[in-house]
Tab-separated table of C-alpha atoms in Angstrom:
chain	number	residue	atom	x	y	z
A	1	UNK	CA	76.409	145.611	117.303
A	2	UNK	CA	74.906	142.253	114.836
A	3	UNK	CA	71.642	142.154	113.884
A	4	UNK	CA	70.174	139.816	112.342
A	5	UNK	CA	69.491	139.993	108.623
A	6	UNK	CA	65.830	140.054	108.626
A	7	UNK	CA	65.936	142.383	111.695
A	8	UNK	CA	69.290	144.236	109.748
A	9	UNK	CA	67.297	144.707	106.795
A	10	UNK	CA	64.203	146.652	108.094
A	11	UNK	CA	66.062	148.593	110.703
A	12	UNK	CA	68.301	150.029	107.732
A	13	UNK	CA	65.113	150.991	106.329
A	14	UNK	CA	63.888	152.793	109.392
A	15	UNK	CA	67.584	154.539	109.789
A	16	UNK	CA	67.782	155.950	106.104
A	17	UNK	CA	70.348	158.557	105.943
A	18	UNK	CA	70.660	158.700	109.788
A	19	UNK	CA	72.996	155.164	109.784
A	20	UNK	CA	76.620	155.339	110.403
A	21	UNK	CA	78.561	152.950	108.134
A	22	UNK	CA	77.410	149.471	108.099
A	23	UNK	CA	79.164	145.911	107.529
A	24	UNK	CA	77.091	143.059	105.971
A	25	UNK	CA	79.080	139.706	106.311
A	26	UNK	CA	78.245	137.204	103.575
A	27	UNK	CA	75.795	135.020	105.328
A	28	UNK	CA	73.525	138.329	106.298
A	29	UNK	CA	73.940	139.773	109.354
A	30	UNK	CA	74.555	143.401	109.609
A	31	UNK	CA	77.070	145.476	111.535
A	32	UNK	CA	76.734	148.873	113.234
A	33	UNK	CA	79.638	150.775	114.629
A	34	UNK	CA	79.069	152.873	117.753
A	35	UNK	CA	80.484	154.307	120.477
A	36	UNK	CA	81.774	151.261	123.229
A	37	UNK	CA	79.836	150.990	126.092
A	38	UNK	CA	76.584	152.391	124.422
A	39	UNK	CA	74.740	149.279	123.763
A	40	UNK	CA	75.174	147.569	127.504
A	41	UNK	CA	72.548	145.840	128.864
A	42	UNK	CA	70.244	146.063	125.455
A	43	UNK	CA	67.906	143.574	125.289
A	44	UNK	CA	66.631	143.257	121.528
A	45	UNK	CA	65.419	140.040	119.681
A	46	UNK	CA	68.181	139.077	117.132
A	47	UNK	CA	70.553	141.656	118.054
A	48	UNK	CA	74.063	141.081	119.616
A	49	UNK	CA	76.218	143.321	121.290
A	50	UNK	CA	79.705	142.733	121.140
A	51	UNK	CA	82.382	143.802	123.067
A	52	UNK	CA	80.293	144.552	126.180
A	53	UNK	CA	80.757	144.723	129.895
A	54	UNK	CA	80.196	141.414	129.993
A	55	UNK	CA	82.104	140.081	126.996
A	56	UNK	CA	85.560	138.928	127.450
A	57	UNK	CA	86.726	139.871	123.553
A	58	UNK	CA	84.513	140.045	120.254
A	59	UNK	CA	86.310	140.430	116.736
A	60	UNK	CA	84.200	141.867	113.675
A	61	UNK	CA	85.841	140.904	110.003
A	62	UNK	CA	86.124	145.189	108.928
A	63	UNK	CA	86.920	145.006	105.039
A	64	UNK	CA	88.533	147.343	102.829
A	65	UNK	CA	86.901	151.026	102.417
A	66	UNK	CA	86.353	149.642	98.678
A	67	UNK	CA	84.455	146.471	99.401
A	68	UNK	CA	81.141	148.304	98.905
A	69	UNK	CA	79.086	145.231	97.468
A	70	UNK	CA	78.939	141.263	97.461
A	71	UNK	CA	80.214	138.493	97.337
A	72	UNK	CA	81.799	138.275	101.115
A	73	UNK	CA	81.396	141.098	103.935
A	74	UNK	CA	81.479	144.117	102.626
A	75	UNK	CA	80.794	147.556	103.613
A	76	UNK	CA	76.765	147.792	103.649
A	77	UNK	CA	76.932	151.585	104.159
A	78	UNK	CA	80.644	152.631	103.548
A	79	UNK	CA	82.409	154.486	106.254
A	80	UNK	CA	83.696	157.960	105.545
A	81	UNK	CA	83.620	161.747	106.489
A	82	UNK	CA	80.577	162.403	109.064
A	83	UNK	CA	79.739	158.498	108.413
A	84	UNK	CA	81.067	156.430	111.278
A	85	UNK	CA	79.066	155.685	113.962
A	86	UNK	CA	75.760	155.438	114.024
A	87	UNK	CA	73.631	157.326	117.299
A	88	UNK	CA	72.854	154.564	119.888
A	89	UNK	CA	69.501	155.478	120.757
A	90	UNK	CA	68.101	156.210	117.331
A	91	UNK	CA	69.974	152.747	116.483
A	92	UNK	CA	68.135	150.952	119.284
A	93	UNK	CA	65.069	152.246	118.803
A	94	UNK	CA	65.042	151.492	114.608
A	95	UNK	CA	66.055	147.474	116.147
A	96	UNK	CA	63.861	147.422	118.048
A	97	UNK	CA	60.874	148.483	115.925
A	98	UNK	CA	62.404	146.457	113.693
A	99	UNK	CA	62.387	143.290	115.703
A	100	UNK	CA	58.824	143.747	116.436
A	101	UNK	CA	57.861	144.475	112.666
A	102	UNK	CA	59.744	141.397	112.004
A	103	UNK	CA	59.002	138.849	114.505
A	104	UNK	CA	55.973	139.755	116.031
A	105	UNK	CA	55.380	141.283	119.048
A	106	UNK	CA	58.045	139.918	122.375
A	107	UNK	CA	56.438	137.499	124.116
A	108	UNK	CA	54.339	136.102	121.400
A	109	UNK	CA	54.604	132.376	120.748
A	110	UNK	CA	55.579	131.227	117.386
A	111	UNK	CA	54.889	127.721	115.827
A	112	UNK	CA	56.358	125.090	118.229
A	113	UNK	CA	59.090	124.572	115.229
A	114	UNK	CA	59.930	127.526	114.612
A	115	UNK	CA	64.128	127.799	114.951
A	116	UNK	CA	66.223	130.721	113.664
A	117	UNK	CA	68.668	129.475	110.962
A	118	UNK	CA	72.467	129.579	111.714
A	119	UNK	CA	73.294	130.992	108.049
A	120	UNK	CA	71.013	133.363	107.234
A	121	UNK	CA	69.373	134.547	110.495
A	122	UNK	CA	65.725	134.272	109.348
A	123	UNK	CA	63.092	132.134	111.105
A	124	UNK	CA	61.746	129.169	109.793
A	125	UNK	CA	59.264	126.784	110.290
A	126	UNK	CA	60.624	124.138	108.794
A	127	UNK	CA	64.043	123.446	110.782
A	128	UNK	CA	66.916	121.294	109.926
A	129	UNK	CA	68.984	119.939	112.694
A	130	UNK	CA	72.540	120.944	111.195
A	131	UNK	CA	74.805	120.049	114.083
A	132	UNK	CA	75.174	120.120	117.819
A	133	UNK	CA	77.217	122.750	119.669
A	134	UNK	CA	78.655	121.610	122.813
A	135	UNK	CA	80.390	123.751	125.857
A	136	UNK	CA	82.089	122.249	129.211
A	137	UNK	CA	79.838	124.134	131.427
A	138	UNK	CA	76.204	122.838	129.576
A	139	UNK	CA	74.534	120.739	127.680
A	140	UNK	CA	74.743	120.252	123.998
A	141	UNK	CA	72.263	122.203	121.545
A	142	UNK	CA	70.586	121.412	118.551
A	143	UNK	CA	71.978	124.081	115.629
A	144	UNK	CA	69.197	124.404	113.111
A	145	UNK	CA	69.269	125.706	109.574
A	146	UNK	CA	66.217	126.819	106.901
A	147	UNK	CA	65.765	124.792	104.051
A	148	UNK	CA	67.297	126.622	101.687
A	149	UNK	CA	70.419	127.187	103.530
A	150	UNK	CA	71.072	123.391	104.499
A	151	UNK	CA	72.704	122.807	101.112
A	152	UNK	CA	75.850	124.628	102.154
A	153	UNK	CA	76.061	122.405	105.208
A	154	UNK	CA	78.254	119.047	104.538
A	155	UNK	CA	76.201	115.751	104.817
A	156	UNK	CA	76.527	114.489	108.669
A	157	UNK	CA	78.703	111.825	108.873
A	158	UNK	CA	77.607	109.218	111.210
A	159	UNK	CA	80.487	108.230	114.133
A	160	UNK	CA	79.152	104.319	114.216
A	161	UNK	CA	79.927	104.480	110.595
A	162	UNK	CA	83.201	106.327	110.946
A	163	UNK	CA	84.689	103.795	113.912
A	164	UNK	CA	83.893	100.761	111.818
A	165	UNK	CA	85.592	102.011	109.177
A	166	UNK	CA	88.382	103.074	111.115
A	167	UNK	CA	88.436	99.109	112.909
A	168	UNK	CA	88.486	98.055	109.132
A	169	UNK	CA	91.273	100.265	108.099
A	170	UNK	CA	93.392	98.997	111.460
A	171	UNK	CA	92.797	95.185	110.493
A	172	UNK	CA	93.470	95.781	107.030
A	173	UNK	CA	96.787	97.339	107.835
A	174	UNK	CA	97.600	94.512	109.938
């Protein structure tokens, strides 16, 4: 189960001492362990299930019991005795609380801009177009970052540029 950080965040809150153990990767997002199958067909802004009926394989980074703070993923709330999984329905009720706290109420329109950032998982309303992701079966998509995450992204190269330099390099060589 990913959430979202902002989502993450306030859902931990809501949970307290009722949350299993809990992964935070280093760009946000939170991880809860529970039992396979329970999250099927959950429908909650900002929150991924992986490993589902309908998912052919999903892999989660798990570090070391004793990576219990930052930098990288680390354990958020460390797993150990009675601290594993966390109870599905209290966990999708606390997201989904949390989701509404967070992002208004489902349904509600946002500003025309607003985009949820690839890094960090927040929503902005000042988007960068960051990339494109493309897949065989549809369309490209714009990938979008908040502005204080776009400095981690390298500067886009542009492919005109890249082929003439390329045709240089060839008749150069020649």
């Amino acid at each position: 189960m990913r959430a979202s950080g902002l989502v993450g965040e306030h859902a931990l809150k809501l949970l307290g001492d009722e949350s299993g153990a809990v992964i935070q990767d280093r760009h946000g997002p939170l991880y809860w362990l529970v039992e396979p199958g329970s999250a099927d067909g959950w429908d909650v802004r900002q929150v991924h299930v992986l490993g589902g009926a309908a998912a052919r394989a999903s892999y989660v980074g798990v570090p070391p019991a004793h990576w219990t703070g930052p930098p990288g993923i680390h354990w958020r709330i460390p797993v150990g005795p009675g601290r594993y999984l966390t109870d599905p329905a209290l966990l999708r009720q606390s997201l989904a609380l949390a989701a509404r706290a967070e992002l208004g109420p489902a349904g509600e329109a946002g500003p025309v801009t607003s985009r949820i950032c690839v890094r960090c998982d927040r929503p902005t309303s000042t988007p960068v177009v960051v990339g494109q992701a493309h897949s065989a079966s549809a369309g490209g998509r714009d990938i979008y970052s908040c502005p204080t995450c776009v400095r981690t992204f390298p500067q886009p190269v542009d492919p005109i540029t890249q082929i003439d330099a390329l045709r240089r390099t060839r008749q150069e060589g020649a």
